[in-house]
C-alpha positions as semicolon CSV with decimal commas, in nm:
position;residue;x (nm);y (nm);z (nm)
1;M;0,620;-3,852;0,443
2;K;0,352;-3,584;0,464
3;A;0,124;-3,566;0,161
4;L;0,152;-3,244;-0,042
5;I;-0,074;-3,332;-0,333
6;K;-0,416;-3,175;-0,376
7;S;-0,738;-3,314;-0,511
8;M;-0,913;-3,130;-0,794
9;T;-1,246;-3,141;-0,611
10;G;-1,313;-2,894;-0,332
11;F;-1,547;-2,638;-0,178
12;G;-1,496;-2,306;-0,003
13;R;-1,724;-2,033;0,130
14;S;-1,671;-1,696;0,294
15;E;-1,885;-1,402;0,403
16;V;-1,732;-1,058;0,465
17;S;-1,904;-0,726;0,531
18;D;-1,834;-0,369;0,641
19;D;-2,063;-0,070;0,703
20;V;-2,141;-0,032;0,333
21;S;-2,149;-0,376;0,170
22;K;-2,161;-0,751;0,228
23;M;-1,994;-1,009;0,002
24;I;-2,054;-1,384;-0,002
25;V;-1,816;-1,596;-0,212
26;E;-1,875;-1,967;-0,274
27;M;-1,646;-2,195;-0,474
28;K;-1,663;-2,554;-0,595
29;S;-1,467;-2,755;-0,850
30;V;-1,452;-3,078;-1,048
31;N;-1,178;-3,246;-1,252
32;H;-1,041;-3,073;-1,561
33;R;-0,716;-3,101;-1,759
34;Y;-0,648;-2,727;-1,724
35;G;-0,747;-2,435;-1,502
36;D;-1,098;-2,329;-1,605
37;F;-1,265;-2,054;-1,399
38;S;-1,632;-1,962;-1,428
39;I;-1,729;-1,653;-1,224
40;R;-2,090;-1,553;-1,167
41;M;-2,149;-1,222;-0,994
42;P;-2,368;-0,908;-1,008
43;K;-2,308;-0,676;-1,302
44;K;-2,203;-0,407;-1,055
45;L;-1,888;-0,611;-0,976
46;S;-1,804;-0,727;-1,330
47;F;-1,510;-0,485;-1,367
48;F;-1,327;-0,681;-1,092
49;E;-1,325;-1,006;-1,294
50;T;-0,968;-0,973;-1,425
51;Q;-0,834;-0,908;-1,074
52;M;-1,031;-1,204;-0,940
53;R;-0,894;-1,441;-1,206
54;S;-0,537;-1,330;-1,138
55;L;-0,586;-1,396;-0,767
56;L;-0,742;-1,741;-0,825
57;K;-0,453;-1,850;-1,050
58;K;-0,210;-1,796;-0,762
59;Y;-0,389;-2,070;-0,564
60;I;-0,529;-2,305;-0,830
61;A;-0,349;-2,471;-1,123
62;R;-0,602;-2,727;-1,251
63;G;-0,973;-2,800;-1,226
64;K;-1,303;-2,658;-1,346
65;V;-1,381;-2,402;-1,076
66;D;-1,718;-2,232;-1,035
67;V;-1,719;-1,911;-0,830
68;F;-2,043;-1,750;-0,712
69;V;-2,044;-1,397;-0,568
70;T;-2,342;-1,246;-0,384
71;Y;-2,339;-0,872;-0,312
72;E;-2,560;-0,670;-0,078
73;N;-2,550;-0,293;-0,034
74;L;-2,585;-0,216;0,340
75;S;-2,582;0,162;0,302
76;E;-2,907;0,339;0,396
77;A;-2,867;0,584;0,107
78;T;-2,867;0,346;-0,187
79;V;-2,992;0,608;-0,435
80;E;-2,921;0,977;-0,487
81;L;-3,099;1,270;-0,657
82;K;-2,915;1,397;-0,964
83;Y;-2,961;1,744;-1,120
84;N;-2,912;1,777;-1,497
85;Q;-2,808;2,141;-1,541
86;T;-2,768;2,110;-1,919
87;M;-3,122;1,977;-1,961
88;A;-3,266;2,259;-1,743
89;A;-3,078;2,523;-1,948
90;N;-3,217;2,375;-2,271
91;Y;-3,570;2,396;-2,136
92;L;-3,521;2,762;-2,038
93;D;-3,381;2,848;-2,381
94;M;-3,676;2,685;-2,555
95;L;-3,928;2,858;-2,328
96;K;-3,762;3,197;-2,392
97;R;-3,786;3,139;-2,769
98;M;-4,154;3,050;-2,736
99;E;-4,208;3,373;-2,534
100;E;-4,045;3,583;-2,807
101;E;-4,204;3,405;-3,103
102;F;-4,559;3,398;-2,972
103;G;-4,553;3,708;-2,751
104;I;-4,679;3,530;-2,448
105;G;-4,578;3,563;-2,084
106;N;-4,319;3,334;-1,934
107;D;-4,437;3,222;-1,592
108;I;-4,170;2,957;-1,541
109;T;-4,053;2,903;-1,181
110;T;-3,786;2,685;-1,026
111;T;-4,052;2,452;-0,895
112;S;-4,224;2,412;-1,230
113;L;-3,892;2,368;-1,413
114;S;-3,792;2,090;-1,173
115;R;-4,094;1,889;-1,287
116;Y;-3,977;1,876;-1,648
117;P;-3,845;1,533;-1,760
118;E;-3,478;1,454;-1,692
119;V;-3,412;1,773;-1,493
120;F;-3,409;1,574;-1,169
121;T;-3,345;1,196;-1,176
122;L;-3,291;0,925;-0,917
123;G;-2,982;0,714;-0,965
124;E;-2,785;0,454;-0,775
125;Q;-2,533;0,612;-0,545
126;A;-2,179;0,585;-0,678
127;S;-1,975;0,323;-0,498
128;D;-1,618;0,355;-0,385
129;E;-1,437;0,098;-0,608
130;E;-1,144;0,058;-0,371
131;E;-1,377;-0,006;-0,080
132;L;-1,579;-0,258;-0,281
133;W;-1,266;-0,441;-0,398
134;S;-1,129;-0,450;-0,045
135;V;-1,436;-0,637;0,083
136;L;-1,460;-0,861;-0,226
137;K;-1,089;-0,948;-0,218
138;Q;-1,104;-1,042;0,151
139;A;-1,405;-1,267;0,090
140;L;-1,240;-1,425;-0,216
141;V;-0,911;-1,494;-0,036
142;E;-1,086;-1,651;0,262
143;A;-1,303;-1,866;0,033
144;V;-1,012;-1,983;-0,183
145;E;-0,799;-2,066;0,123
146;K;-1,080;-2,285;0,261
147;F;-1,118;-2,431;-0,088
148;V;-0,747;-2,521;-0,105
149;E;-0,763;-2,665;0,248
150;A;-1,050;-2,894;0,142
151;R;-0,849;-3,001;-0,164
152;T;-0,546;-3,074;0,054
153;V;-0,744;-3,293;0,293
154;E;-0,886;-3,491;0,002
155;G;-0,536;-3,503;-0,151
156;E;-0,403;-3,670;0,162
157;H;-0,662;-3,946;0,129
158;L;-0,562;-3,993;-0,236
159;Y;-0,194;-4,003;-0,140
160;H;-0,234;-4,286;0,110
161;D;-0,462;-4,484;-0,122
162;I;-0,223;-4,457;-0,420
163;M;0,084;-4,536;-0,207
164;E;-0,089;-4,849;-0,079
165;K;-0,165;-4,957;-0,436
166;L;0,195;-4,888;-0,546
167;D;0,328;-5,105;-0,261
168;H;0,097;-5,385;-0,373
169;M;0,225;-5,344;-0,728
170;L;0,584;-5,382;-0,606
171;S;0,488;-5,709;-0,437
172;L;0,337;-5,828;-0,767
173;V;0,661;-5,738;-0,948
174;D;0,845;-5,949;-0,689
175;L;0,616;-6,242;-0,775
176;V;0,686;-6,199;-1,148
177;E;1,062;-6,204;-1,083
178;Q;1,028;-6,510;-0,860
179;R;0,808;-6,701;-1,102
180;S;1,000;-6,640;-1,427
181;P;1,304;-6,868;-1,353
182;S;1,070;-7,150;-1,245
183;I;0,892;-7,138;-1,582
184;V;1,223;-7,196;-1,765
185;E;1,313;-7,493;-1,541
186;E;0,967;-7,643;-1,587
187;Y;0,999;-7,600;-1,964
188;R;1,336;-7,777;-1,963
189;G;1,191;-8,069;-1,768
190;K;0,893;-8,100;-2,003
191;L;1,121;-8,079;-2,308
192;E;1,350;-8,354;-2,177
193;D;1,051;-8,579;-2,099
194;K;0,912;-8,523;-2,448
195;V;1,243;-8,602;-2,618
196;K;1,288;-8,919;-2,409
197;E;0,940;-9,030;-2,503
198;L;1,008;-8,978;-2,872
199;L;1,362;-9,119;-2,882
200;A;1,313;-9,399;-2,631
201;D;1,659;-9,532;-2,542
202;T;1,849;-9,308;-2,778
203;T;2,093;-9,074;-2,606
204;I;1,960;-8,719;-2,564
205;E;2,171;-8,439;-2,709
206;E;2,220;-8,210;-2,411
207;G;2,350;-7,932;-2,636
208;R;2,030;-7,926;-2,841
209;I;1,817;-7,926;-2,528
210;A;2,019;-7,639;-2,385
211;T;1,981;-7,439;-2,708
212;E;1,602;-7,483;-2,709
213;V;1,585;-7,378;-2,343
214;V;1,794;-7,065;-2,412
215;I;1,567;-6,969;-2,703
216;F;1,258;-7,020;-2,487
217;A;1,408;-6,830;-2,194
218;D;1,494;-6,536;-2,420
219;K;1,140;-6,534;-2,561
220;I;0,971;-6,513;-2,220
221;C;1,234;-6,302;-2,041
222;V;1,075;-6,005;-1,865
223;D;1,379;-5,881;-1,673
224;E;1,390;-5,548;-1,857
225;E;1,018;-5,496;-1,810
226;T;1,025;-5,563;-1,435
227;V;1,328;-5,334;-1,388
228;R;1,154;-5,051;-1,573
229;L;0,823;-5,114;-1,399
230;R;0,988;-5,107;-1,058
231;S;1,163;-4,781;-1,157
232;H;0,831;-4,624;-1,268
233;I;0,663;-4,724;-0,941
234;N;0,943;-4,567;-0,737
235;S;0,937;-4,255;-0,957
236;M;0,565;-4,214;-0,892
237;K;0,625;-4,245;-0,519
238;K;0,882;-3,964;-0,536
239;E;0,649;-3,742;-0,739
240;L;0,370;-3,796;-0,487
241;G;0,595;-3,640;-0,225
242;K;0,639;-3,318;-0,424
243;D;0,436;-3,000;-0,397
244;G;0,256;-2,827;-0,684
245;S;0,063;-2,948;-0,986
246;I;0,185;-3,303;-1,058
247;G;-0,129;-3,474;-1,192
248;R;-0,024;-3,470;-1,558
249;K;0,321;-3,613;-1,487
250;L;0,172;-3,889;-1,273
251;D;-0,064;-3,978;-1,556
252;F;0,231;-4,006;-1,797
253;I;0,417;-4,237;-1,555
254;A;0,105;-4,452;-1,518
255;Q;0,088;-4,489;-1,898
256;E;0,447;-4,614;-1,901
257;M;0,371;-4,858;-1,619
258;N;0,076;-4,994;-1,816
259;R;0,300;-5,040;-2,122
260;E;0,541;-5,259;-1,924
261;A;0,258;-5,463;-1,771
262;N;0,113;-5,526;-2,118
263;T;0,449;-5,654;-2,240
264;I;0,481;-5,888;-1,939
265;L;0,133;-6,023;-2,011
266;S;0,211;-6,076;-2,380
267;K;0,528;-6,273;-2,294
268;A;0,359;-6,481;-2,023
269;N;0,362;-6,850;-2,122
270;D;0,225;-6,959;-1,789
271;L;-0,117;-6,927;-1,623
272;E;0,024;-6,812;-1,290
273;L;0,237;-6,542;-1,452
274;S;-0,056;-6,431;-1,667
275;N;-0,274;-6,391;-1,359
276;I;-0,004;-6,183;-1,187
277;A;0,028;-5,960;-1,495
278;I;-0,352;-5,914;-1,506
279;D;-0,347;-5,815;-1,138
280;L;-0,074;-5,564;-1,218
281;K;-0,279;-5,410;-1,497
282;T;-0,582;-5,391;-1,268
283;E;-0,387;-5,207;-0,999
284;I;-0,235;-4,969;-1,253
285;E;-0,581;-4,884;-1,385
286;K;-0,701;-4,814;-1,030
287;V;-0,404;-4,581;-0,980
288;R;-0,476;-4,403;-1,309
289;E;-0,837;-4,344;-1,201
290;Q;-0,718;-4,187;-0,876
291;I;-0,458;-3,976;-1,054
292;Q;-0,735;-3,812;-1,259
293;N;-0,844;-3,647;-0,932
294;I;-0,503;-3,493;-0,857
295;E;-0,427;-3,130;-0,939
Protein backbone atom coordinates (compact mmCIF):
# COMPACT_ATOMS: atom_id res chain seq x y z
CA MET A 1 0.00 0.00 0.00
CA LYS A 2 1.32 3.44 -0.90
CA ALA A 3 1.71 5.80 2.05
CA LEU A 4 -0.60 8.83 2.01
CA ILE A 5 0.23 10.31 5.40
CA LYS A 6 2.25 13.49 5.77
CA SER A 7 4.75 14.56 8.37
CA MET A 8 4.22 17.85 10.18
CA THR A 9 7.80 18.93 9.52
CA GLY A 10 8.74 20.29 6.12
CA PHE A 11 10.43 23.02 4.09
CA GLY A 12 9.63 24.76 0.83
CA ARG A 13 11.11 27.67 -1.12
CA SER A 14 10.22 29.47 -4.33
CA GLU A 15 11.41 32.55 -6.22
CA VAL A 16 9.22 34.22 -8.86
CA SER A 17 9.72 37.50 -10.69
CA ASP A 18 8.38 39.56 -13.59
CA ASP A 19 9.46 42.90 -15.09
CA VAL A 20 8.26 44.83 -12.04
CA SER A 21 8.81 42.72 -8.92
CA LYS A 22 10.52 39.67 -7.45
CA MET A 23 9.05 37.52 -4.66
CA ILE A 24 10.87 34.92 -2.57
CA VAL A 25 8.73 32.70 -0.32
CA GLU A 26 10.26 30.32 2.23
CA MET A 27 8.29 27.98 4.51
CA LYS A 28 9.17 25.67 7.38
CA SER A 29 7.12 23.90 10.04
CA VAL A 30 7.26 21.96 13.30
CA ASN A 31 4.69 19.87 15.18
CA HIS A 32 1.54 21.51 16.52
CA ARG A 33 -1.91 20.23 17.52
CA TYR A 34 -3.64 22.67 15.16
CA GLY A 35 -2.86 24.74 12.07
CA ASP A 36 -0.86 27.78 13.22
CA PHE A 37 0.45 30.12 10.51
CA SER A 38 2.98 32.88 11.15
CA ILE A 39 3.59 35.14 8.12
CA ARG A 40 6.43 37.64 8.00
CA MET A 41 6.52 39.97 5.02
CA PRO A 42 7.11 43.62 4.05
CA LYS A 43 4.44 46.09 5.15
CA LYS A 44 3.75 46.82 1.48
CA LEU A 45 2.29 43.30 1.12
CA SER A 46 0.40 43.12 4.43
CA PHE A 47 -3.03 43.57 2.80
CA PHE A 48 -2.56 40.16 1.10
CA GLU A 49 -2.33 38.28 4.43
CA THR A 50 -5.96 37.08 4.48
CA GLN A 51 -5.67 35.71 0.93
CA MET A 52 -2.40 34.00 1.81
CA ARG A 53 -3.88 32.30 4.89
CA SER A 54 -6.87 31.06 2.91
CA LEU A 55 -4.54 29.57 0.31
CA LEU A 56 -2.29 27.89 2.92
CA LYS A 57 -5.29 26.26 4.65
CA LYS A 58 -6.13 24.44 1.41
CA TYR A 59 -2.79 22.60 1.61
CA ILE A 60 -2.03 22.37 5.33
CA ALA A 61 -4.24 21.10 8.18
CA ARG A 62 -1.85 20.86 11.15
CA GLY A 63 1.55 22.18 12.20
CA LYS A 64 3.18 25.43 13.25
CA VAL A 65 4.13 26.95 9.90
CA ASP A 66 6.45 29.93 9.50
CA VAL A 67 6.24 31.77 6.16
CA PHE A 68 8.84 34.35 5.14
CA VAL A 69 8.25 36.63 2.15
CA THR A 70 10.96 38.78 0.57
CA TYR A 71 9.93 41.45 -1.95
CA GLU A 72 12.08 43.42 -4.38
CA ASN A 73 10.84 46.17 -6.70
CA LEU A 74 12.56 45.72 -10.10
CA SER A 75 11.01 48.79 -11.72
CA GLU A 76 13.45 51.58 -12.62
CA ALA A 77 10.92 54.23 -11.59
CA THR A 78 10.43 53.35 -7.94
CA VAL A 79 9.37 56.88 -6.94
CA GLU A 80 7.24 59.56 -8.57
CA LEU A 81 6.85 63.35 -8.24
CA LYS A 82 3.50 64.38 -6.80
CA TYR A 83 1.91 67.85 -7.18
CA ASN A 84 -0.33 69.09 -4.35
CA GLN A 85 -2.68 71.53 -6.09
CA THR A 86 -4.63 72.33 -2.91
CA MET A 87 -1.47 73.30 -1.04
CA ALA A 88 -0.30 75.55 -3.94
CA ALA A 89 -3.72 77.29 -4.05
CA ASN A 90 -3.54 77.93 -0.29
CA TYR A 91 -0.12 79.52 -0.66
CA LEU A 92 -1.38 81.80 -3.47
CA ASP A 93 -4.40 82.86 -1.42
CA MET A 94 -2.21 83.73 1.56
CA LEU A 95 0.26 85.67 -0.59
CA LYS A 96 -2.60 87.64 -2.20
CA ARG A 97 -3.92 88.56 1.27
CA MET A 98 -0.46 89.71 2.33
CA GLU A 99 -0.25 91.86 -0.86
CA GLU A 100 -3.58 93.53 -0.06
CA GLU A 101 -3.01 93.96 3.66
CA PHE A 102 0.50 95.35 3.47
CA GLY A 103 0.36 97.02 0.05
CA ILE A 104 3.41 95.29 -1.25
CA GLY A 105 4.13 93.81 -4.66
CA ASN A 106 3.53 90.15 -5.35
CA ASP A 107 6.45 88.77 -7.32
CA ILE A 108 5.47 85.12 -7.02
CA THR A 109 6.36 82.88 -9.99
CA THR A 110 5.68 79.25 -10.79
CA THR A 111 9.27 78.42 -10.05
CA SER A 112 9.29 80.12 -6.66
CA LEU A 113 5.91 78.63 -5.72
CA SER A 114 7.19 75.13 -6.52
CA ARG A 115 9.85 75.54 -3.83
CA TYR A 116 7.30 76.01 -1.06
CA PRO A 117 6.93 73.00 1.30
CA GLU A 118 4.54 70.22 0.27
CA VAL A 119 3.77 71.70 -3.17
CA PHE A 120 5.94 69.06 -4.83
CA THR A 121 6.74 65.79 -2.99
CA LEU A 122 8.47 62.53 -3.87
CA GLY A 123 6.48 59.40 -3.13
CA GLU A 124 6.68 55.70 -3.84
CA GLN A 125 5.12 54.84 -7.15
CA ALA A 126 1.73 53.19 -6.76
CA SER A 127 1.83 49.47 -7.40
CA ASP A 128 -0.67 47.45 -9.34
CA GLU A 129 -2.24 45.22 -6.62
CA GLU A 130 -3.40 42.58 -9.07
CA GLU A 131 0.06 42.35 -10.59
CA LEU A 132 1.69 42.11 -7.16
CA TRP A 133 -0.73 39.41 -6.00
CA SER A 134 -0.21 37.45 -9.20
CA VAL A 135 3.55 37.20 -8.56
CA LEU A 136 3.13 36.60 -4.81
CA LYS A 137 0.46 33.92 -5.32
CA GLN A 138 2.61 32.05 -7.85
CA ALA A 139 5.58 32.09 -5.47
CA LEU A 140 3.41 30.99 -2.54
CA VAL A 141 1.80 28.11 -4.45
CA GLU A 142 5.16 26.83 -5.69
CA ALA A 143 6.64 27.06 -2.19
CA VAL A 144 3.71 25.32 -0.49
CA GLU A 145 3.67 22.53 -3.11
CA LYS A 146 7.37 21.85 -2.45
CA PHE A 147 6.61 22.07 1.27
CA VAL A 148 3.84 19.45 0.98
CA GLU A 149 6.10 17.25 -1.16
CA ALA A 150 8.78 17.33 1.57
CA ARG A 151 6.12 16.44 4.16
CA THR A 152 4.91 13.55 2.02
CA VAL A 153 8.41 12.09 1.63
CA GLU A 154 8.93 12.26 5.39
CA GLY A 155 5.43 10.82 5.88
CA GLU A 156 6.38 7.77 3.83
CA HIS A 157 9.33 7.10 6.14
CA LEU A 158 7.01 7.41 9.15
CA TYR A 159 4.49 5.06 7.53
CA HIS A 160 6.98 2.24 7.01
CA ASP A 161 8.48 2.67 10.48
CA ILE A 162 5.08 2.60 12.23
CA MET A 163 3.84 -0.35 10.15
CA GLU A 164 6.95 -2.30 11.11
CA LYS A 165 6.33 -1.56 14.78
CA LEU A 166 2.65 -2.57 14.48
CA ASP A 167 3.65 -5.91 12.92
CA HIS A 168 6.01 -6.50 15.82
CA MET A 169 3.20 -5.68 18.25
CA LEU A 170 0.97 -8.29 16.58
CA SER A 171 3.70 -10.89 17.08
CA LEU A 172 3.84 -9.93 20.77
CA VAL A 173 0.06 -10.34 21.04
CA ASP A 174 0.51 -13.82 19.54
CA LEU A 175 3.02 -14.61 22.29
CA VAL A 176 0.59 -13.42 24.98
CA GLU A 177 -2.15 -15.67 23.58
CA GLN A 178 0.24 -18.62 23.38
CA ARG A 179 1.62 -18.13 26.88
CA SER A 180 -1.66 -17.60 28.79
CA PRO A 181 -2.97 -21.24 28.62
CA SER A 182 0.44 -22.56 29.73
CA ILE A 183 0.29 -20.41 32.88
CA VAL A 184 -3.03 -22.01 33.89
CA GLU A 185 -1.67 -25.54 33.35
CA GLU A 186 1.48 -24.73 35.32
CA TYR A 187 -0.66 -23.32 38.13
CA ARG A 188 -2.77 -26.49 38.22
CA GLY A 189 0.36 -28.64 38.46
CA LYS A 190 1.81 -26.52 41.27
CA LEU A 191 -1.51 -26.57 43.13
CA GLU A 192 -1.79 -30.36 42.92
CA ASP A 193 1.81 -30.79 44.13
CA LYS A 194 1.14 -28.46 47.06
CA VAL A 195 -2.04 -30.28 48.08
CA LYS A 196 -0.32 -33.67 47.86
CA GLU A 197 2.48 -32.39 50.04
CA LEU A 198 0.05 -31.12 52.66
CA LEU A 199 -2.37 -34.06 52.62
CA ALA A 200 0.19 -36.82 52.09
CA ASP A 201 -1.75 -39.99 51.21
CA THR A 202 -5.18 -38.47 51.56
CA THR A 203 -7.22 -38.50 48.36
CA ILE A 204 -7.22 -35.17 46.52
CA GLU A 205 -10.60 -33.62 45.78
CA GLU A 206 -10.46 -33.07 42.03
CA GLY A 207 -13.54 -30.85 42.15
CA ARG A 208 -11.89 -28.43 44.58
CA ILE A 209 -8.73 -28.33 42.51
CA ALA A 210 -10.75 -27.64 39.37
CA THR A 211 -12.63 -24.80 41.11
CA GLU A 212 -9.40 -23.14 42.24
CA VAL A 213 -7.96 -23.44 38.74
CA VAL A 214 -11.10 -21.87 37.20
CA ILE A 215 -10.93 -18.96 39.66
CA PHE A 216 -7.24 -18.43 38.86
CA ALA A 217 -7.80 -18.71 35.12
CA ASP A 218 -10.59 -16.12 35.27
CA LYS A 219 -8.37 -13.77 37.27
CA ILE A 220 -5.51 -13.83 34.76
CA CYS A 221 -7.58 -14.17 31.57
CA VAL A 222 -6.55 -11.60 28.98
CA ASP A 223 -8.59 -12.88 26.03
CA GLU A 224 -10.72 -9.72 25.82
CA GLU A 225 -7.65 -7.49 26.06
CA THR A 226 -5.76 -9.30 23.29
CA VAL A 227 -8.83 -9.27 21.00
CA ARG A 228 -9.28 -5.53 21.50
CA LEU A 229 -5.56 -4.84 21.17
CA ARG A 230 -5.37 -6.79 17.93
CA SER A 231 -8.41 -4.84 16.67
CA HIS A 232 -6.78 -1.49 17.57
CA ILE A 233 -3.57 -2.46 15.78
CA ASN A 234 -5.47 -3.39 12.63
CA SER A 235 -7.54 -0.20 12.86
CA MET A 236 -4.37 1.87 13.01
CA LYS A 237 -3.04 0.08 9.94
CA LYS A 238 -6.21 0.97 8.03
CA GLU A 239 -6.04 4.62 9.13
CA LEU A 240 -2.43 4.84 7.98
CA GLY A 241 -3.62 4.00 4.49
CA LYS A 242 -6.04 6.94 4.38
CA ASP A 243 -5.41 10.41 3.02
CA GLY A 244 -5.88 13.66 4.93
CA SER A 245 -5.25 14.74 8.50
CA ILE A 246 -5.30 11.56 10.62
CA GLY A 247 -2.75 12.33 13.35
CA ARG A 248 -5.29 13.01 16.11
CA LYS A 249 -7.26 9.83 15.42
CA LEU A 250 -4.07 7.76 15.43
CA ASP A 251 -3.14 9.26 18.78
CA PHE A 252 -6.54 8.26 20.20
CA ILE A 253 -6.12 4.67 18.94
CA ALA A 254 -2.63 4.53 20.49
CA GLN A 255 -4.10 5.58 23.85
CA GLU A 256 -6.59 2.72 23.66
CA MET A 257 -3.81 0.29 22.76
CA ASN A 258 -1.82 1.43 25.78
CA ARG A 259 -4.87 0.90 28.01
CA GLU A 260 -5.15 -2.74 26.92
CA ALA A 261 -1.41 -3.34 27.38
CA ASN A 262 -1.60 -1.91 30.91
CA THR A 263 -4.43 -4.30 31.77
CA ILE A 264 -2.48 -7.29 30.41
CA LEU A 265 0.52 -6.26 32.53
CA SER A 266 -1.62 -5.86 35.65
CA LYS A 267 -3.10 -9.36 35.20
CA ALA A 268 0.26 -10.99 34.43
CA ASN A 269 1.11 -13.56 37.13
CA ASP A 270 4.13 -14.78 35.26
CA LEU A 271 7.56 -13.27 34.55
CA GLU A 272 7.53 -14.22 30.87
CA LEU A 273 4.09 -12.71 30.32
CA SER A 274 5.09 -9.57 32.23
CA ASN A 275 8.13 -9.13 29.99
CA ILE A 276 5.97 -9.50 26.87
CA ALA A 277 3.50 -6.91 28.19
CA ILE A 278 6.38 -4.50 28.95
CA ASP A 279 7.67 -4.97 25.40
CA LEU A 280 4.18 -4.20 24.12
CA LYS A 281 4.02 -0.98 26.13
CA THR A 282 7.46 0.02 24.87
CA GLU A 283 6.45 -0.47 21.23
CA ILE A 284 3.19 1.42 21.76
CA GLU A 285 5.10 4.35 23.23
CA LYS A 286 7.45 4.36 20.23
CA VAL A 287 4.43 4.44 17.92
CA ARG A 288 2.87 7.30 19.90
CA GLU A 289 6.09 9.31 19.56
CA GLN A 290 6.04 8.84 15.79
CA ILE A 291 2.36 9.69 15.57
CA GLN A 292 3.09 13.12 17.08
CA ASN A 293 4.88 13.91 13.79
CA ILE A 294 1.89 13.05 11.58
CA GLU A 295 -0.40 15.76 10.22
